[in-house]
Amino acid sequence: MERILGKYYFEDGAVMEYTIAGSGPPVLMMHGGHSNSLEDFGYDAILAAGYSVLTPSRPGYGETSVCIGDTLSSAVEAYRKLLDFLDIAKVDVLAMSAGGPSGILFASLFPERVRSLTLQSAVTKPWMSSTDREYAAARLLFHPLIEKGTWRMITAMARFSPSLVFRLMASSFSTLPYSAIGAVVTRNHLEQFHDMLKRQRSQAGFLLDIEQTQAVMTEELKNISCPMLILHSRHDNSVPPAHAFHAKKLAPHAELQVLDHWGHLLWIGPESENVNRMIISFLRTGGRGHD
């Protein structure tokens, strides 16, 4: 995939890294946790349909300054300034996983800049409580001083056996037993999973995510007026499907698709092509039809 890598410098010296792929109507991608502007899940289908994809590294990820994300509001204001800098009037927003709150708040605060909002496996309400075992483990394993070693260890194991690492991590993504997951995941899917691991880094971004995803998004979701699509697996164990139902309850005009996909990673597995078709159809009939 060819893309342009750029940086936008703010007056206070902070910087936002971003990439642009394609040349059609722009989709603003809010990537998930442990990712950055080089994210590529689902991009091929969007680009093939004639859209471009703008992906800023969210605060603390890639080379984007952590201070931009002092608050979620300051982060989404920075995305607005990036659009102004790039002379982009309006976007379709697609928010993945821990990028959900950023997409929701952006659509709520800047309705004049948003044609549509798609939430994929997205966080929409408080996530990872400080009393959860996963919260404590995440703060340790993905601390900025430790996370590089964590990902080096995981990717080294995956080079040796991606299937073993996938099996070890599968329960964090899915509520299904591994026998059910393994029955639908192919060698090609494991290669996609390995490629994902190779680009994963938490840097300072993931700790920022788990703090800011404690936000209650009630009013923000109620305020969203653009067409909205919610895609979520009923078997998601990373971001439980309650997040999708929460968003639908507060934004009743949204289209909710609860999928039989094996888990959180909607971009990997036999259902991924169906997910791509739903997104492209929505962009064409939902987003485009409401300018």
Short mmCIF file of N, CA, C and O in Angstrom, two decimals, residues 1-8 16-22 26-32 35-44 46-47 52-59 61-64 79 82-83 86 88 91-96 99 199:
data_model
loop_
_atom_site.label_atom_id
_atom_site.label_comp_id
_atom_site.label_asym_id
_atom_site.label_seq_id
_atom_site.Cartn_x
_atom_site.Cartn_y
_atom_site.Cartn_z
N MET A 1 0.84 -1.20 0.00
CA MET A 1 0.00 0.00 0.00
C MET A 1 0.88 1.25 0.00
O MET A 1 1.75 1.39 0.85
N GLU A 2 0.66 2.13 -0.95
CA GLU A 2 1.40 3.38 -0.99
C GLU A 2 0.70 4.44 -0.13
O GLU A 2 -0.53 4.56 -0.18
N ARG A 3 1.47 5.16 0.64
CA ARG A 3 0.89 6.24 1.43
C ARG A 3 1.90 7.36 1.63
O ARG A 3 3.11 7.14 1.57
N ILE A 4 1.34 8.52 1.87
CA ILE A 4 2.16 9.69 2.17
C ILE A 4 2.27 9.80 3.68
O ILE A 4 1.26 9.73 4.40
N LEU A 5 3.48 9.97 4.18
CA LEU A 5 3.70 10.18 5.61
C LEU A 5 3.99 11.65 5.84
O LEU A 5 4.85 12.23 5.17
N GLY A 6 3.24 12.26 6.75
CA GLY A 6 3.42 13.68 7.02
C GLY A 6 3.40 13.98 8.50
O GLY A 6 3.06 13.13 9.33
N LYS A 7 3.77 15.22 8.84
CA LYS A 7 3.72 15.69 10.21
C LYS A 7 3.15 17.10 10.22
O LYS A 7 3.49 17.92 9.37
N TYR A 8 2.26 17.33 11.19
CA TYR A 8 1.69 18.66 11.36
C TYR A 8 2.21 19.22 12.68
O TYR A 8 2.07 18.58 13.74
N MET A 16 1.86 16.18 15.24
CA MET A 16 0.97 15.07 14.95
C MET A 16 1.44 14.40 13.67
O MET A 16 1.53 15.02 12.62
N GLU A 17 1.74 13.12 13.78
CA GLU A 17 2.13 12.30 12.63
C GLU A 17 0.86 11.77 11.96
O GLU A 17 -0.12 11.45 12.62
N TYR A 18 0.90 11.67 10.63
CA TYR A 18 -0.26 11.15 9.92
C TYR A 18 0.17 10.51 8.61
O TYR A 18 1.27 10.78 8.10
N THR A 19 -0.69 9.65 8.08
CA THR A 19 -0.48 9.10 6.74
C THR A 19 -1.75 9.31 5.92
O THR A 19 -2.86 9.39 6.46
N ILE A 20 -1.57 9.39 4.61
CA ILE A 20 -2.69 9.47 3.66
C ILE A 20 -2.46 8.40 2.60
O ILE A 20 -1.40 8.35 1.98
N ALA A 21 -3.46 7.55 2.41
CA ALA A 21 -3.42 6.54 1.35
C ALA A 21 -4.60 6.79 0.42
O ALA A 21 -5.70 7.12 0.89
N GLY A 22 -4.37 6.66 -0.88
CA GLY A 22 -5.46 6.85 -1.83
C GLY A 22 -5.70 8.30 -2.16
O GLY A 22 -5.04 9.21 -1.64
N PRO A 26 -12.30 11.42 1.60
CA PRO A 26 -11.49 11.00 2.74
C PRO A 26 -12.25 10.29 3.86
O PRO A 26 -13.33 10.72 4.27
N VAL A 27 -11.64 9.22 4.35
CA VAL A 27 -12.08 8.53 5.57
C VAL A 27 -11.04 8.84 6.64
O VAL A 27 -9.84 8.60 6.43
N LEU A 28 -11.48 9.39 7.76
CA LEU A 28 -10.59 9.67 8.89
C LEU A 28 -10.60 8.46 9.80
O LEU A 28 -11.62 8.12 10.39
N MET A 29 -9.45 7.81 9.92
CA MET A 29 -9.34 6.57 10.69
C MET A 29 -8.80 6.85 12.08
O MET A 29 -7.71 7.42 12.24
N MET A 30 -9.57 6.47 13.09
CA MET A 30 -9.11 6.52 14.47
C MET A 30 -8.67 5.11 14.85
O MET A 30 -9.49 4.24 15.13
N HIS A 31 -7.36 4.86 14.81
CA HIS A 31 -6.85 3.51 15.02
C HIS A 31 -7.06 3.06 16.46
O HIS A 31 -7.31 3.86 17.36
N GLY A 32 -6.92 1.76 16.67
CA GLY A 32 -7.09 1.20 17.99
C GLY A 32 -5.84 1.28 18.84
O GLY A 32 -4.85 1.94 18.47
N SER A 35 -1.38 0.79 18.18
CA SER A 35 -1.24 0.99 16.74
C SER A 35 -0.71 2.40 16.47
O SER A 35 -0.23 3.08 17.37
N ASN A 36 -0.81 2.84 15.21
CA ASN A 36 -0.30 4.15 14.82
C ASN A 36 -0.75 4.45 13.40
O ASN A 36 -1.63 3.76 12.86
N SER A 37 -0.16 5.44 12.78
CA SER A 37 -0.60 5.89 11.46
C SER A 37 -0.31 4.87 10.36
O SER A 37 -0.76 5.04 9.23
N LEU A 38 0.42 3.81 10.67
CA LEU A 38 0.70 2.76 9.70
C LEU A 38 -0.29 1.60 9.79
O LEU A 38 -0.09 0.56 9.16
N GLU A 39 -1.35 1.78 10.56
CA GLU A 39 -2.42 0.79 10.62
C GLU A 39 -2.91 0.48 9.20
O GLU A 39 -2.90 1.36 8.32
N ASP A 40 -3.33 -0.78 8.96
CA ASP A 40 -3.84 -1.08 7.62
C ASP A 40 -5.03 -2.02 7.60
O ASP A 40 -5.50 -2.41 6.53
N PHE A 41 -5.58 -2.40 8.75
CA PHE A 41 -6.72 -3.30 8.76
C PHE A 41 -7.92 -2.68 8.04
O PHE A 41 -8.39 -1.60 8.40
N GLY A 42 -8.41 -3.37 7.03
CA GLY A 42 -9.58 -2.93 6.29
C GLY A 42 -9.30 -1.88 5.23
O GLY A 42 -10.22 -1.50 4.49
N TYR A 43 -8.07 -1.41 5.12
CA TYR A 43 -7.76 -0.31 4.21
C TYR A 43 -7.90 -0.70 2.75
O TYR A 43 -8.38 0.09 1.93
N ASP A 44 -7.47 -1.91 2.39
CA ASP A 44 -7.49 -2.31 0.98
C ASP A 44 -8.88 -2.20 0.39
O ASP A 44 -9.06 -1.71 -0.73
N ILE A 46 -11.40 -0.29 1.42
CA ILE A 46 -11.81 1.12 1.36
C ILE A 46 -11.14 1.82 0.17
O ILE A 46 -11.79 2.56 -0.57
N LEU A 47 -9.85 1.56 -0.01
CA LEU A 47 -9.12 2.16 -1.12
C LEU A 47 -9.63 1.65 -2.46
O LEU A 47 -9.79 2.42 -3.41
N SER A 52 -10.04 7.64 0.01
CA SER A 52 -8.71 7.79 0.60
C SER A 52 -8.84 7.60 2.11
O SER A 52 -9.94 7.70 2.67
N VAL A 53 -7.72 7.29 2.75
CA VAL A 53 -7.73 7.08 4.20
C VAL A 53 -6.67 7.96 4.84
O VAL A 53 -5.48 7.87 4.53
N LEU A 54 -7.12 8.83 5.75
CA LEU A 54 -6.25 9.68 6.54
C LEU A 54 -6.15 9.08 7.94
O LEU A 54 -7.17 8.92 8.62
N THR A 55 -4.94 8.73 8.35
CA THR A 55 -4.75 8.10 9.66
C THR A 55 -3.75 8.89 10.49
O THR A 55 -2.53 8.79 10.26
N PRO A 56 -4.21 9.69 11.44
CA PRO A 56 -3.25 10.31 12.37
C PRO A 56 -2.85 9.29 13.44
O PRO A 56 -3.66 8.47 13.86
N SER A 57 -1.59 9.33 13.85
CA SER A 57 -1.22 8.58 15.05
C SER A 57 -1.85 9.32 16.23
O SER A 57 -1.62 10.52 16.42
N ARG A 58 -2.66 8.60 16.99
CA ARG A 58 -3.30 9.25 18.14
C ARG A 58 -2.24 9.60 19.20
O ARG A 58 -1.12 9.07 19.16
N PRO A 59 -2.55 10.52 20.12
CA PRO A 59 -1.54 10.98 21.08
C PRO A 59 -0.81 9.84 21.80
O PRO A 59 -1.44 8.90 22.29
N TYR A 61 1.17 7.73 20.41
CA TYR A 61 1.52 6.67 19.46
C TYR A 61 2.36 7.25 18.32
O TYR A 61 2.20 8.43 17.96
N GLY A 62 3.19 6.39 17.72
CA GLY A 62 4.04 6.86 16.62
C GLY A 62 4.87 8.04 17.09
O GLY A 62 5.46 8.01 18.17
N GLU A 63 4.87 9.11 16.29
CA GLU A 63 5.63 10.31 16.66
C GLU A 63 4.70 11.46 17.06
O GLU A 63 5.12 12.62 17.09
N THR A 64 3.45 11.14 17.38
CA THR A 64 2.53 12.18 17.84
C THR A 64 2.77 12.48 19.32
O THR A 64 2.88 11.57 20.14
N TYR A 79 -7.31 17.00 15.81
CA TYR A 79 -7.71 16.38 14.55
C TYR A 79 -8.43 17.39 13.65
O TYR A 79 -8.24 17.40 12.44
N LEU A 82 -5.86 19.46 12.06
CA LEU A 82 -5.19 18.71 11.01
C LEU A 82 -6.01 18.74 9.72
O LEU A 82 -5.46 18.93 8.63
N LEU A 83 -7.33 18.59 9.84
CA LEU A 83 -8.19 18.66 8.65
C LEU A 83 -8.09 20.05 8.01
O LEU A 83 -8.05 20.17 6.78
N LEU A 86 -4.90 20.32 6.09
CA LEU A 86 -4.92 19.52 4.86
C LEU A 86 -6.02 19.98 3.90
O LEU A 86 -6.19 19.40 2.83
N ILE A 88 -9.27 19.75 4.21
CA ILE A 88 -10.32 18.74 4.10
C ILE A 88 -11.55 19.25 4.84
O ILE A 88 -11.50 19.49 6.05
N VAL A 91 -15.31 14.56 6.44
CA VAL A 91 -14.79 13.20 6.40
C VAL A 91 -15.85 12.20 6.86
O VAL A 91 -16.80 12.54 7.57
N ASP A 92 -15.66 10.96 6.43
CA ASP A 92 -16.31 9.84 7.09
C ASP A 92 -15.35 9.37 8.16
O ASP A 92 -14.15 9.17 7.90
N VAL A 93 -15.83 9.19 9.37
CA VAL A 93 -14.97 8.78 10.48
C VAL A 93 -15.17 7.28 10.73
O VAL A 93 -16.30 6.80 10.82
N LEU A 94 -14.06 6.56 10.85
CA LEU A 94 -14.11 5.15 11.20
C LEU A 94 -13.23 4.96 12.43
O LEU A 94 -12.03 5.24 12.38
N ALA A 95 -13.84 4.53 13.53
CA ALA A 95 -13.12 4.41 14.80
C ALA A 95 -13.07 2.96 15.24
O ALA A 95 -14.10 2.29 15.33
N MET A 96 -11.86 2.49 15.51
CA MET A 96 -11.62 1.10 15.89
C MET A 96 -11.32 0.98 17.38
O MET A 96 -10.53 1.76 17.92
N GLY A 99 -9.95 3.47 19.82
CA GLY A 99 -10.14 4.74 19.13
C GLY A 99 -11.59 5.19 19.14
O GLY A 99 -11.90 6.30 18.68
N ARG A 199 3.68 -4.65 13.77
CA ARG A 199 3.57 -3.19 13.79
C ARG A 199 3.03 -2.66 15.13
O ARG A 199 2.85 -1.45 15.29
#
